Amino acid sequence: MPKKHAPIEPLSAVNHNEAPKPLVSEDADKRSTIGLEYMTYEQLEEFGQELDEVRQRVLNDIGQADANYIRRVIKVQRSFEVLGRVGLFFPFFWPVFLLGLAFLALSKIIENMEIGHNVMHGQYDWMNDPMVDGKRYEWDIVAPAEDWKRSHNYVHHTYTNIHGMDRDIGYDLFRVDEGQPWYPRHRFNLPIAFMLMLVFEWGVMHHGVERSDYLSGKISKAEFEAQKKRAWRKIRRQVFKDYLLFPALAVPLIPLTSWWVPLAVLGGNVVANVIRNVWSFNVIFCGHFPADVQTFTEEEAQNETRGQWYLRQLLGSANISGTRLFHLMTGNLSHQIEHHIFPDIPARRYPEVAKDVRRLVEKYGLPYNTGRLSKQVLSVAQQLAVFAKKPADPYQCGNSPESKALREAQQAAAAHADVPVPERSAS
Amino acid sequence: MLTVNHVRARVVEVVRETAHATTVLLRPNGAWRGFVPGQHVQFGVEVDGTRKIRCFSVSSSRTRRDGLFAVSVKAHPDGYVSQFLHNELRPKTLVYLSQAEGDFVLPDPVPDFLLLISGGSGITPLMSMLRTFRDTGHSGRVVFLHYARSRADEMFTDELDQIASSGPSTRVLRVYTREPAAGAELVGRFDAGHLEYLGIDPARTPTYVCGPAGLIATVNDLYDKLGATEQLRTEYFKVPAIDLDAADATGTLTFEKSATVVDNSGATILEQAETAGLTPEFGCRMGVCNTCAIRKNHGAVRHVVSGEVSANTDETIKICVNVPVGDVNVAL
């Protein structure tokens, strides 16, 4: 069976500081067109250097305060989890039970967003503390860390919003951008999104098992099987902990209270996970799917410079404004733009980085997509509704005869080119 | 914080042994399984948020009843951690330890006649042995031959004086190479004559040597020549050689898990690993995604973007944006 896509081939890191280009064109002289509507190549170069300076300045300042911060967050999160777990054992006294539920949901939100996500980006690797080592960390969610890190840290953060490369554009489920071909299932964009919101952690897990990449030959069968195996192992672990172990610990309470207490503990765990799902879904969908967030083609991004890479991250992300507590609860992903520009800088630094980013945005007259949570959520919903409608242009419909003919012609051309398609090495 | 399996200790006291050497007295937690004299421990201390880890020898007696133990360190002029210990470490600081490690230890039972040789700060593991002999009333004969630059530069001077005069079974002989004591029995660096003077036949004397590479090489050569190699046990700690100004790549790059050693080509560690036929995980290859981060066991690396050199033992690095500076050992 002919392979439809060449594997993703990152550029070597040699001479990184001179020309970091995640996508290479066959034509070495071709220049990426990203950002030309805003800046000249010289300005793009300067823009990249200015952001590199910001990065270096923040890196030079990182130290004890950042270490203390993440440890304090971990301490608070662990206390919340203990309070939550204990509170759930009091279903016969509902105020305590509800408080327990709230604490457990909060603890899961903080663990997933401010601790798990950020630690696994390697934001605290400089501390050399095994507790916050991006390589070893495993989070409290059914998605295994290893596969999430590949699809998120590597694919999504390197090829952000490039069609055909960043699988986070609509998560293979939704049509959120004009550049995606429309299929009849996209009519159900909104109801499917609502359902995904409730079971978001399972969606994240499923996303890490790259079935479409396997079917199109981007990953080997062995790697695909390994992804499935890791997912099942993590599912067993999470289900055992939340839905078997803690309800079972409530069984000894039955003689003292009532038969339904373990069921209430089970219910509390389910609800806490759902609350976390709803929250993280909303924060994450607001990061890339509001209106005016830009997407790119491979063609445009080929041979991009450091400045253009930074600019693509800026144009492809959206922020949410809010209070300090709100930012903490989102794991500072409310500063999605700053996070995408510097994914491995401790997230608590993003508000500080945002000042510099805004300064550069002013200087070069760039868009900066931000707004309150309600505004961004509404914008996402509108986008989902707008792109659910069948486009008039048949080439935008994936199942139209015109699109099919075009794809066949492209495949035939590719077959003639006779380019050997190398296998991605199993990692 | 779960510390059930993690060895932690509180600093009880920091003693300045000389102008450059420090002893740190530690109270370990329950996870500490104790040590055998001659062993070392990985010692991690947090400096500005970063845990820095180095290997230091235990210098205290094994028989302490209070459960405390001590490590002793000579501050290396470029040694970040040893300087920190000497100048800034305060009592009550929490330090992160490994279990005691190393096989530079005495056999059980201890041989009736034993030669211990040390140079400079190499005295630390042997001091632990000497103190343990003293405290356990060891009856066998021990000769301790120590080389220091001067009496002022010598660690544990008072205690060595005491041990020297405590009885006939232990003979302590110190040679001050730069400022010899008046009427000293021996002068200069170690050579065959020093053993002859002491009436020691290397072929029949179990010998433990700890010190700088030069001393160890000299002793090694002598024992080799006399066919006494099986009597000799040696130990020295390597300080990572940071060669900032080297235009050309130097040293070797060791991939620990795959038992592969290559000459440093100056390329990133990821590149060199791939050239060597290994397939480490990688992602963006531009220092963003963290997919390639692995443990560096020891050695210095330079970040290709920031130019920052990092020489920590046992730290996580992104191999796609780090080049080795001198000898480097990574967990690949």
PDB file of N, CA, C and O in Angstrom, chain A residues 10-14 16-17 20 22 56 63-64 67 71 78 121-122 125-131 133 135-136 153-154 158 306 309 343-344 427, chain B residues 1-2 46-51 53 96 271 281-291 293 295 304-306 313-316 318 320-321:
ATOM      1  N   PRO A  10      12.235  16.372  11.292  1.00  0.00           N
ATOM      2  CA  PRO A  10      12.744  17.622  11.860  1.00  0.00           C
ATOM      3  C   PRO A  10      14.148  17.902  11.353  1.00  0.00           C
ATOM      4  O   PRO A  10      14.886  16.991  11.004  1.00  0.00           O
ATOM      5  N   LEU A  11      14.479  19.151  11.341  1.00  0.00           N
ATOM      6  CA  LEU A  11      15.804  19.551  10.901  1.00  0.00           C
ATOM      7  C   LEU A  11      16.821  19.290  12.008  1.00  0.00           C
ATOM      8  O   LEU A  11      16.496  19.293  13.173  1.00  0.00           O
ATOM      9  N   SER A  12      18.024  19.052  11.586  1.00  0.00           N
ATOM     10  CA  SER A  12      19.088  18.832  12.561  1.00  0.00           C
ATOM     11  C   SER A  12      19.286  20.062  13.444  1.00  0.00           C
ATOM     12  O   SER A  12      19.010  21.189  13.036  1.00  0.00           O
ATOM     13  N   ALA A  13      19.745  19.828  14.646  1.00  0.00           N
ATOM     14  CA  ALA A  13      19.926  20.939  15.589  1.00  0.00           C
ATOM     15  C   ALA A  13      21.296  21.595  15.460  1.00  0.00           C
ATOM     16  O   ALA A  13      21.612  22.527  16.171  1.00  0.00           O
ATOM     17  N   VAL A  14      22.116  21.083  14.531  1.00  0.00           N
ATOM     18  CA  VAL A  14      23.409  21.726  14.331  1.00  0.00           C
ATOM     19  C   VAL A  14      23.163  23.135  13.796  1.00  0.00           C
ATOM     20  O   VAL A  14      22.280  23.358  12.982  1.00  0.00           O
ATOM     21  N   HIS A  16      21.844  25.453  15.328  1.00  0.00           N
ATOM     22  CA  HIS A  16      20.517  25.821  15.799  1.00  0.00           C
ATOM     23  C   HIS A  16      20.361  27.326  15.933  1.00  0.00           C
ATOM     24  O   HIS A  16      19.387  27.894  15.505  1.00  0.00           O
ATOM     25  N   ASN A  17      21.382  27.943  16.506  1.00  0.00           N
ATOM     26  CA  ASN A  17      21.253  29.370  16.771  1.00  0.00           C
ATOM     27  C   ASN A  17      21.262  30.204  15.502  1.00  0.00           C
ATOM     28  O   ASN A  17      20.878  31.345  15.504  1.00  0.00           O
ATOM     29  N   PRO A  20      17.084  27.828  12.918  1.00  0.00           N
ATOM     30  CA  PRO A  20      16.233  26.733  13.360  1.00  0.00           C
ATOM     31  C   PRO A  20      14.982  26.653  12.488  1.00  0.00           C
ATOM     32  O   PRO A  20      14.091  27.470  12.627  1.00  0.00           O
ATOM     33  N   PRO A  22      11.985  24.249  11.475  1.00  0.00           N
ATOM     34  CA  PRO A  22      11.341  22.963  11.693  1.00  0.00           C
ATOM     35  C   PRO A  22      10.890  22.306  10.390  1.00  0.00           C
ATOM     36  O   PRO A  22      10.782  21.119  10.323  1.00  0.00           O
ATOM     37  N   GLN A  56      16.329  34.942  27.071  1.00  0.00           N
ATOM     38  CA  GLN A  56      17.571  34.844  27.824  1.00  0.00           C
ATOM     39  C   GLN A  56      17.469  35.613  29.138  1.00  0.00           C
ATOM     40  O   GLN A  56      17.945  35.150  30.181  1.00  0.00           O
ATOM     41  N   GLY A  63      15.237  30.988  39.316  1.00  0.00           N
ATOM     42  CA  GLY A  63      15.994  30.502  40.470  1.00  0.00           C
ATOM     43  C   GLY A  63      15.103  30.068  41.608  1.00  0.00           C
ATOM     44  O   GLY A  63      14.012  29.536  41.403  1.00  0.00           O
ATOM     45  N   GLN A  64      15.579  30.335  42.813  1.00  0.00           N
ATOM     46  CA  GLN A  64      14.928  29.836  44.023  1.00  0.00           C
ATOM     47  C   GLN A  64      13.437  30.173  44.085  1.00  0.00           C
ATOM     48  O   GLN A  64      12.622  29.346  44.495  1.00  0.00           O
ATOM     49  N   ALA A  67      11.515  27.747  42.095  1.00  0.00           N
ATOM     50  CA  ALA A  67      11.514  26.437  42.752  1.00  0.00           C
ATOM     51  C   ALA A  67      10.539  26.442  43.924  1.00  0.00           C
ATOM     52  O   ALA A  67       9.738  25.519  44.094  1.00  0.00           O
ATOM     53  N   ARG A  71       6.950  24.161  44.323  1.00  0.00           N
ATOM     54  CA  ARG A  71       6.819  23.286  45.491  1.00  0.00           C
ATOM     55  C   ARG A  71       5.604  23.686  46.320  1.00  0.00           C
ATOM     56  O   ARG A  71       4.905  22.836  46.868  1.00  0.00           O
ATOM     57  N   ARG A  78      -1.617  18.876  46.994  1.00  0.00           N
ATOM     58  CA  ARG A  78      -1.683  17.619  47.746  1.00  0.00           C
ATOM     59  C   ARG A  78      -2.598  17.759  48.961  1.00  0.00           C
ATOM     60  O   ARG A  78      -3.319  16.816  49.298  1.00  0.00           O
ATOM     61  N   HIS A 121       6.473  19.804  30.265  1.00  0.00           N
ATOM     62  CA  HIS A 121       7.122  20.621  29.244  1.00  0.00           C
ATOM     63  C   HIS A 121       8.603  20.814  29.567  1.00  0.00           C
ATOM     64  O   HIS A 121       9.328  21.472  28.826  1.00  0.00           O
ATOM     65  N   GLY A 122       9.032  20.319  30.722  1.00  0.00           N
ATOM     66  CA  GLY A 122      10.427  20.501  31.114  1.00  0.00           C
ATOM     67  C   GLY A 122      10.683  21.871  31.718  1.00  0.00           C
ATOM     68  O   GLY A 122      11.825  22.312  31.809  1.00  0.00           O
ATOM     69  N   ASP A 125      12.927  21.361  34.761  1.00  0.00           N
ATOM     70  CA  ASP A 125      14.045  20.415  34.684  1.00  0.00           C
ATOM     71  C   ASP A 125      15.331  21.008  35.251  1.00  0.00           C
ATOM     72  O   ASP A 125      16.170  20.285  35.770  1.00  0.00           O
ATOM     73  N   TRP A 126      15.489  22.321  35.139  1.00  0.00           N
ATOM     74  CA  TRP A 126      16.702  22.973  35.647  1.00  0.00           C
ATOM     75  C   TRP A 126      16.871  22.785  37.148  1.00  0.00           C
ATOM     76  O   TRP A 126      17.965  22.933  37.677  1.00  0.00           O
ATOM     77  N   MET A 127      15.752  22.454  37.851  1.00  0.00           N
ATOM     78  CA  MET A 127      15.867  22.257  39.305  1.00  0.00           C
ATOM     79  C   MET A 127      16.582  20.960  39.650  1.00  0.00           C
ATOM     80  O   MET A 127      17.057  20.775  40.760  1.00  0.00           O
ATOM     81  N   ASN A 128      16.609  20.018  38.676  1.00  0.00           N
ATOM     82  CA  ASN A 128      17.282  18.749  38.916  1.00  0.00           C
ATOM     83  C   ASN A 128      16.656  18.002  40.092  1.00  0.00           C
ATOM     84  O   ASN A 128      17.325  17.288  40.821  1.00  0.00           O
ATOM     85  N   ASP A 129      15.349  18.207  40.294  1.00  0.00           N
ATOM     86  CA  ASP A 129      14.633  17.557  41.391  1.00  0.00           C
ATOM     87  C   ASP A 129      13.719  16.495  40.770  1.00  0.00           C
ATOM     88  O   ASP A 129      12.860  16.833  39.957  1.00  0.00           O
ATOM     89  N   PRO A 130      13.910  15.216  41.135  1.00  0.00           N
ATOM     90  CA  PRO A 130      13.117  14.159  40.501  1.00  0.00           C
ATOM     91  C   PRO A 130      11.600  14.401  40.605  1.00  0.00           C
ATOM     92  O   PRO A 130      10.847  13.946  39.759  1.00  0.00           O
ATOM     93  N   MET A 131      11.168  15.128  41.635  1.00  0.00           N
ATOM     94  CA  MET A 131       9.734  15.351  41.835  1.00  0.00           C
ATOM     95  C   MET A 131       9.133  16.177  40.696  1.00  0.00           C
ATOM     96  O   MET A 131       7.963  16.035  40.384  1.00  0.00           O
ATOM     97  N   ASP A 133      10.635  16.439  37.489  1.00  0.00           N
ATOM     98  CA  ASP A 133      11.419  16.101  36.307  1.00  0.00           C
ATOM     99  C   ASP A 133      10.449  15.771  35.165  1.00  0.00           C
ATOM    100  O   ASP A 133       9.664  14.829  35.258  1.00  0.00           O
ATOM    101  N   LYS A 135      10.803  14.301  32.517  1.00  0.00           N
ATOM    102  CA  LYS A 135      10.952  12.963  31.971  1.00  0.00           C
ATOM    103  C   LYS A 135      10.195  11.926  32.789  1.00  0.00           C
ATOM    104  O   LYS A 135       9.694  10.948  32.265  1.00  0.00           O
ATOM    105  N   ARG A 136      10.146  12.131  34.094  1.00  0.00           N
ATOM    106  CA  ARG A 136       9.592  11.077  34.968  1.00  0.00           C
ATOM    107  C   ARG A 136       8.161  11.340  35.372  1.00  0.00           C
ATOM    108  O   ARG A 136       7.477  10.443  35.862  1.00  0.00           O
ATOM    109  N   ASN A 153       3.890  18.191  23.173  1.00  0.00           N
ATOM    110  CA  ASN A 153       5.150  18.952  23.230  1.00  0.00           C
ATOM    111  C   ASN A 153       5.837  19.017  21.875  1.00  0.00           C
ATOM    112  O   ASN A 153       6.363  20.054  21.478  1.00  0.00           O
ATOM    113  N   TYR A 154       5.862  17.871  21.225  1.00  0.00           N
ATOM    114  CA  TYR A 154       6.617  17.821  19.977  1.00  0.00           C
ATOM    115  C   TYR A 154       5.742  18.255  18.803  1.00  0.00           C
ATOM    116  O   TYR A 154       5.961  19.298  18.200  1.00  0.00           O
ATOM    117  N   THR A 158       5.693  22.225  17.929  1.00  0.00           N
ATOM    118  CA  THR A 158       6.653  22.543  16.870  1.00  0.00           C
ATOM    119  C   THR A 158       5.928  22.979  15.601  1.00  0.00           C
ATOM    120  O   THR A 158       6.308  23.940  14.953  1.00  0.00           O
ATOM    121  N   ARG A 306      13.688  31.844  12.728  1.00  0.00           N
ATOM    122  CA  ARG A 306      13.311  31.852  14.144  1.00  0.00           C
ATOM    123  C   ARG A 306      12.210  32.885  14.384  1.00  0.00           C
ATOM    124  O   ARG A 306      11.254  32.636  15.097  1.00  0.00           O
ATOM    125  N   TRP A 309       8.989  31.554  13.148  1.00  0.00           N
ATOM    126  CA  TRP A 309       8.508  30.500  14.052  1.00  0.00           C
ATOM    127  C   TRP A 309       7.803  31.144  15.247  1.00  0.00           C
ATOM    128  O   TRP A 309       6.695  30.766  15.615  1.00  0.00           O
ATOM    129  N   PRO A 343       7.680  27.612  25.399  1.00  0.00           N
ATOM    130  CA  PRO A 343       6.977  26.526  26.104  1.00  0.00           C
ATOM    131  C   PRO A 343       7.731  25.958  27.305  1.00  0.00           C
ATOM    132  O   PRO A 343       7.110  25.333  28.163  1.00  0.00           O
ATOM    133  N   ASP A 344       9.047  26.169  27.380  1.00  0.00           N
ATOM    134  CA  ASP A 344       9.789  25.527  28.463  1.00  0.00           C
ATOM    135  C   ASP A 344      10.242  26.497  29.560  1.00  0.00           C
ATOM    136  O   ASP A 344      11.074  26.156  30.383  1.00  0.00           O
ATOM    137  N   SER A 427      10.583   5.106  18.402  1.00  0.00           N
ATOM    138  CA  SER A 427      11.294   5.740  19.514  1.00  0.00           C
ATOM    139  C   SER A 427      10.883   5.089  20.794  1.00  0.00           C
ATOM    140  O   SER A 427       9.841   4.478  20.872  1.00  0.00           O
TER     141      SER A 427
ATOM    142  N   MET B   1       5.462  15.788  51.444  1.00  0.00           N
ATOM    143  CA  MET B   1       6.456  15.264  50.507  1.00  0.00           C
ATOM    144  C   MET B   1       6.806  13.814  50.874  1.00  0.00           C
ATOM    145  O   MET B   1       7.173  13.531  52.007  1.00  0.00           O
ATOM    146  N   LEU B   2       6.683  12.922  49.910  1.00  0.00           N
ATOM    147  CA  LEU B   2       6.990  11.522  50.189  1.00  0.00           C
ATOM    148  C   LEU B   2       8.494  11.318  50.183  1.00  0.00           C
ATOM    149  O   LEU B   2       9.156  11.542  49.178  1.00  0.00           O
ATOM    150  N   GLU B  46      20.655  22.239  47.314  1.00  0.00           N
ATOM    151  CA  GLU B  46      19.955  23.153  46.425  1.00  0.00           C
ATOM    152  C   GLU B  46      20.581  24.535  46.486  1.00  0.00           C
ATOM    153  O   GLU B  46      20.664  25.136  47.544  1.00  0.00           O
ATOM    154  N   VAL B  47      21.023  25.009  45.319  1.00  0.00           N
ATOM    155  CA  VAL B  47      21.602  26.344  45.222  1.00  0.00           C
ATOM    156  C   VAL B  47      20.768  27.130  44.216  1.00  0.00           C
ATOM    157  O   VAL B  47      20.678  26.739  43.056  1.00  0.00           O
ATOM    158  N   ASP B  48      20.139  28.175  44.660  1.00  0.00           N
ATOM    159  CA  ASP B  48      19.274  29.002  43.812  1.00  0.00           C
ATOM    160  C   ASP B  48      18.264  28.164  43.033  1.00  0.00           C
ATOM    161  O   ASP B  48      18.067  28.335  41.841  1.00  0.00           O
ATOM    162  N   GLY B  49      17.625  27.239  43.738  1.00  0.00           N
ATOM    163  CA  GLY B  49      16.553  26.460  43.137  1.00  0.00           C
ATOM    164  C   GLY B  49      16.993  25.214  42.410  1.00  0.00           C
ATOM    165  O   GLY B  49      16.187  24.364  42.086  1.00  0.00           O
ATOM    166  N   THR B  50      18.286  25.101  42.141  1.00  0.00           N
ATOM    167  CA  THR B  50      18.770  23.948  41.382  1.00  0.00           C
ATOM    168  C   THR B  50      19.501  22.981  42.300  1.00  0.00           C
ATOM    169  O   THR B  50      20.351  23.396  43.084  1.00  0.00           O
ATOM    170  N   ARG B  51      19.148  21.700  42.180  1.00  0.00           N
ATOM    171  CA  ARG B  51      19.835  20.711  42.994  1.00  0.00           C
ATOM    172  C   ARG B  51      21.140  20.333  42.315  1.00  0.00           C
ATOM    173  O   ARG B  51      21.162  19.827  41.206  1.00  0.00           O
ATOM    174  N   ILE B  53      24.534  18.086  42.416  1.00  0.00           N
ATOM    175  CA  ILE B  53      24.930  16.813  43.012  1.00  0.00           C
ATOM    176  C   ILE B  53      26.413  16.541  42.759  1.00  0.00           C
ATOM    177  O   ILE B  53      26.886  16.684  41.636  1.00  0.00           O
ATOM    178  N   TYR B  96      20.199  16.305  49.926  1.00  0.00           N
ATOM    179  CA  TYR B  96      19.668  15.112  49.268  1.00  0.00           C
ATOM    180  C   TYR B  96      20.825  14.156  49.023  1.00  0.00           C
ATOM    181  O   TYR B  96      21.811  14.520  48.407  1.00  0.00           O
ATOM    182  N   GLU B 271      23.235  14.310  17.835  1.00  0.00           N
ATOM    183  CA  GLU B 271      23.879  14.025  16.555  1.00  0.00           C
ATOM    184  C   GLU B 271      24.918  12.918  16.714  1.00  0.00           C
ATOM    185  O   GLU B 271      24.981  11.997  15.918  1.00  0.00           O
ATOM    186  N   GLU B 281      15.385   9.069  21.565  1.00  0.00           N
ATOM    187  CA  GLU B 281      14.154   9.790  21.262  1.00  0.00           C
ATOM    188  C   GLU B 281      14.478  11.241  20.962  1.00  0.00           C
ATOM    189  O   GLU B 281      15.345  11.830  21.587  1.00  0.00           O
ATOM    190  N   PHE B 282      13.761  11.794  20.010  1.00  0.00           N
ATOM    191  CA  PHE B 282      13.926  13.214  19.782  1.00  0.00           C
ATOM    192  C   PHE B 282      12.631  13.770  19.221  1.00  0.00           C
ATOM    193  O   PHE B 282      11.744  13.032  18.813  1.00  0.00           O
ATOM    194  N   GLY B 283      12.512  15.079  19.259  1.00  0.00           N
ATOM    195  CA  GLY B 283      11.326  15.719  18.722  1.00  0.00           C
ATOM    196  C   GLY B 283      11.724  16.852  17.808  1.00  0.00           C
ATOM    197  O   GLY B 283      12.121  16.656  16.677  1.00  0.00           O
ATOM    198  N   CYS B 284      11.671  18.064  18.354  1.00  0.00           N
ATOM    199  CA  CYS B 284      11.836  19.257  17.526  1.00  0.00           C
ATOM    200  C   CYS B 284      13.268  19.500  17.093  1.00  0.00           C
ATOM    201  O   CYS B 284      13.522  20.189  16.137  1.00  0.00           O
ATOM    202  N   ARG B 285      14.215  18.948  17.810  1.00  0.00           N
ATOM    203  CA  ARG B 285      15.645  19.156  17.562  1.00  0.00           C
ATOM    204  C   ARG B 285      16.030  20.626  17.610  1.00  0.00           C
ATOM    205  O   ARG B 285      16.964  21.050  16.945  1.00  0.00           O
ATOM    206  N   MET B 286      15.282  21.406  18.351  1.00  0.00           N
ATOM    207  CA  MET B 286      15.646  22.816  18.489  1.00  0.00           C
ATOM    208  C   MET B 286      15.437  23.294  19.921  1.00  0.00           C
ATOM    209  O   MET B 286      15.254  24.468  20.176  1.00  0.00           O
ATOM    210  N   GLY B 287      15.428  22.339  20.851  1.00  0.00           N
ATOM    211  CA  GLY B 287      15.401  22.730  22.253  1.00  0.00           C
ATOM    212  C   GLY B 287      14.048  23.157  22.782  1.00  0.00           C
ATOM    213  O   GLY B 287      13.962  23.765  23.835  1.00  0.00           O
ATOM    214  N   VAL B 288      12.976  22.822  22.057  1.00  0.00           N
ATOM    215  CA  VAL B 288      11.660  23.274  22.482  1.00  0.00           C
ATOM    216  C   VAL B 288      10.878  22.184  23.207  1.00  0.00           C
ATOM    217  O   VAL B 288      10.326  22.403  24.281  1.00  0.00           O
ATOM    218  N   CYS B 289      10.846  20.988  22.634  1.00  0.00           N
ATOM    219  CA  CYS B 289       9.798  20.038  23.033  1.00  0.00           C
ATOM    220  C   CYS B 289      10.190  19.146  24.198  1.00  0.00           C
ATOM    221  O   CYS B 289       9.323  18.511  24.792  1.00  0.00           O
ATOM    222  N   ASN B 290      11.467  19.041  24.523  1.00  0.00           N
ATOM    223  CA  ASN B 290      11.897  18.272  25.684  1.00  0.00           C
ATOM    224  C   ASN B 290      11.827  16.762  25.479  1.00  0.00           C
ATOM    225  O   ASN B 290      12.019  16.001  26.410  1.00  0.00           O
ATOM    226  N   THR B 291      11.520  16.303  24.265  1.00  0.00           N
ATOM    227  CA  THR B 291      11.414  14.860  24.022  1.00  0.00           C
ATOM    228  C   THR B 291      12.756  14.169  24.240  1.00  0.00           C
ATOM    229  O   THR B 291      12.802  13.037  24.707  1.00  0.00           O
ATOM    230  N   ALA B 293      15.204  14.910  26.271  1.00  0.00           N
ATOM    231  CA  ALA B 293      15.887  15.117  27.556  1.00  0.00           C
ATOM    232  C   ALA B 293      16.260  13.780  28.198  1.00  0.00           C
ATOM    233  O   ALA B 293      15.427  12.886  28.309  1.00  0.00           O
ATOM    234  N   ARG B 295      19.304  11.828  31.171  1.00  0.00           N
ATOM    235  CA  ARG B 295      20.233  12.073  32.273  1.00  0.00           C
ATOM    236  C   ARG B 295      21.655  12.144  31.727  1.00  0.00           C
ATOM    237  O   ARG B 295      22.064  11.306  30.928  1.00  0.00           O
ATOM    238  N   VAL B 304      24.041  25.095  22.856  1.00  0.00           N
ATOM    239  CA  VAL B 304      24.473  25.702  21.595  1.00  0.00           C
ATOM    240  C   VAL B 304      23.829  27.063  21.374  1.00  0.00           C
ATOM    241  O   VAL B 304      24.325  27.862  20.598  1.00  0.00           O
ATOM    242  N   VAL B 305      22.720  27.331  22.048  1.00  0.00           N
ATOM    243  CA  VAL B 305      22.075  28.623  21.870  1.00  0.00           C
ATOM    244  C   VAL B 305      22.607  29.654  22.861  1.00  0.00           C
ATOM    245  O   VAL B 305      23.095  30.710  22.500  1.00  0.00           O
ATOM    246  N   SER B 306      22.530  29.296  24.138  1.00  0.00           N
ATOM    247  CA  SER B 306      22.894  30.279  25.155  1.00  0.00           C
ATOM    248  C   SER B 306      24.386  30.283  25.450  1.00  0.00           C
ATOM    249  O   SER B 306      24.894  31.222  26.044  1.00  0.00           O
ATOM    250  N   THR B 313      26.794  16.836  38.002  1.00  0.00           N
ATOM    251  CA  THR B 313      26.698  15.394  37.969  1.00  0.00           C
ATOM    252  C   THR B 313      25.217  15.034  38.017  1.00  0.00           C
ATOM    253  O   THR B 313      24.450  15.673  38.731  1.00  0.00           O
ATOM    254  N   ASP B 314      24.826  14.055  37.242  1.00  0.00           N
ATOM    255  CA  ASP B 314      23.466  13.522  37.311  1.00  0.00           C
ATOM    256  C   ASP B 314      22.406  14.609  37.147  1.00  0.00           C
ATOM    257  O   ASP B 314      21.659  14.914  38.066  1.00  0.00           O
ATOM    258  N   GLU B 315      22.325  15.199  35.973  1.00  0.00           N
ATOM    259  CA  GLU B 315      21.282  16.184  35.716  1.00  0.00           C
ATOM    260  C   GLU B 315      20.630  15.876  34.371  1.00  0.00           C
ATOM    261  O   GLU B 315      21.167  15.130  33.567  1.00  0.00           O
ATOM    262  N   THR B 316      19.459  16.449  34.158  1.00  0.00           N
ATOM    263  CA  THR B 316      18.741  16.222  32.908  1.00  0.00           C
ATOM    264  C   THR B 316      19.141  17.274  31.887  1.00  0.00           C
ATOM    265  O   THR B 316      19.142  18.459  32.191  1.00  0.00           O
ATOM    266  N   LYS B 318      18.828  18.453  27.515  1.00  0.00           N
ATOM    267  CA  LYS B 318      18.262  18.218  26.186  1.00  0.00           C
ATOM    268  C   LYS B 318      19.437  17.972  25.266  1.00  0.00           C
ATOM    269  O   LYS B 318      20.234  18.874  25.010  1.00  0.00           O
ATOM    270  N   CYS B 320      19.615  17.576  22.138  1.00  0.00           N
ATOM    271  CA  CYS B 320      19.598  18.169  20.791  1.00  0.00           C
ATOM    272  C   CYS B 320      20.256  19.543  20.767  1.00  0.00           C
ATOM    273  O   CYS B 320      20.573  20.042  19.697  1.00  0.00           O
ATOM    274  N   VAL B 321      20.420  20.178  21.914  1.00  0.00           N
ATOM    275  CA  VAL B 321      21.006  21.524  21.919  1.00  0.00           C
ATOM    276  C   VAL B 321      22.205  21.620  22.857  1.00  0.00           C
ATOM    277  O   VAL B 321      22.561  22.695  23.307  1.00  0.00           O
TER     278      VAL B 321
END
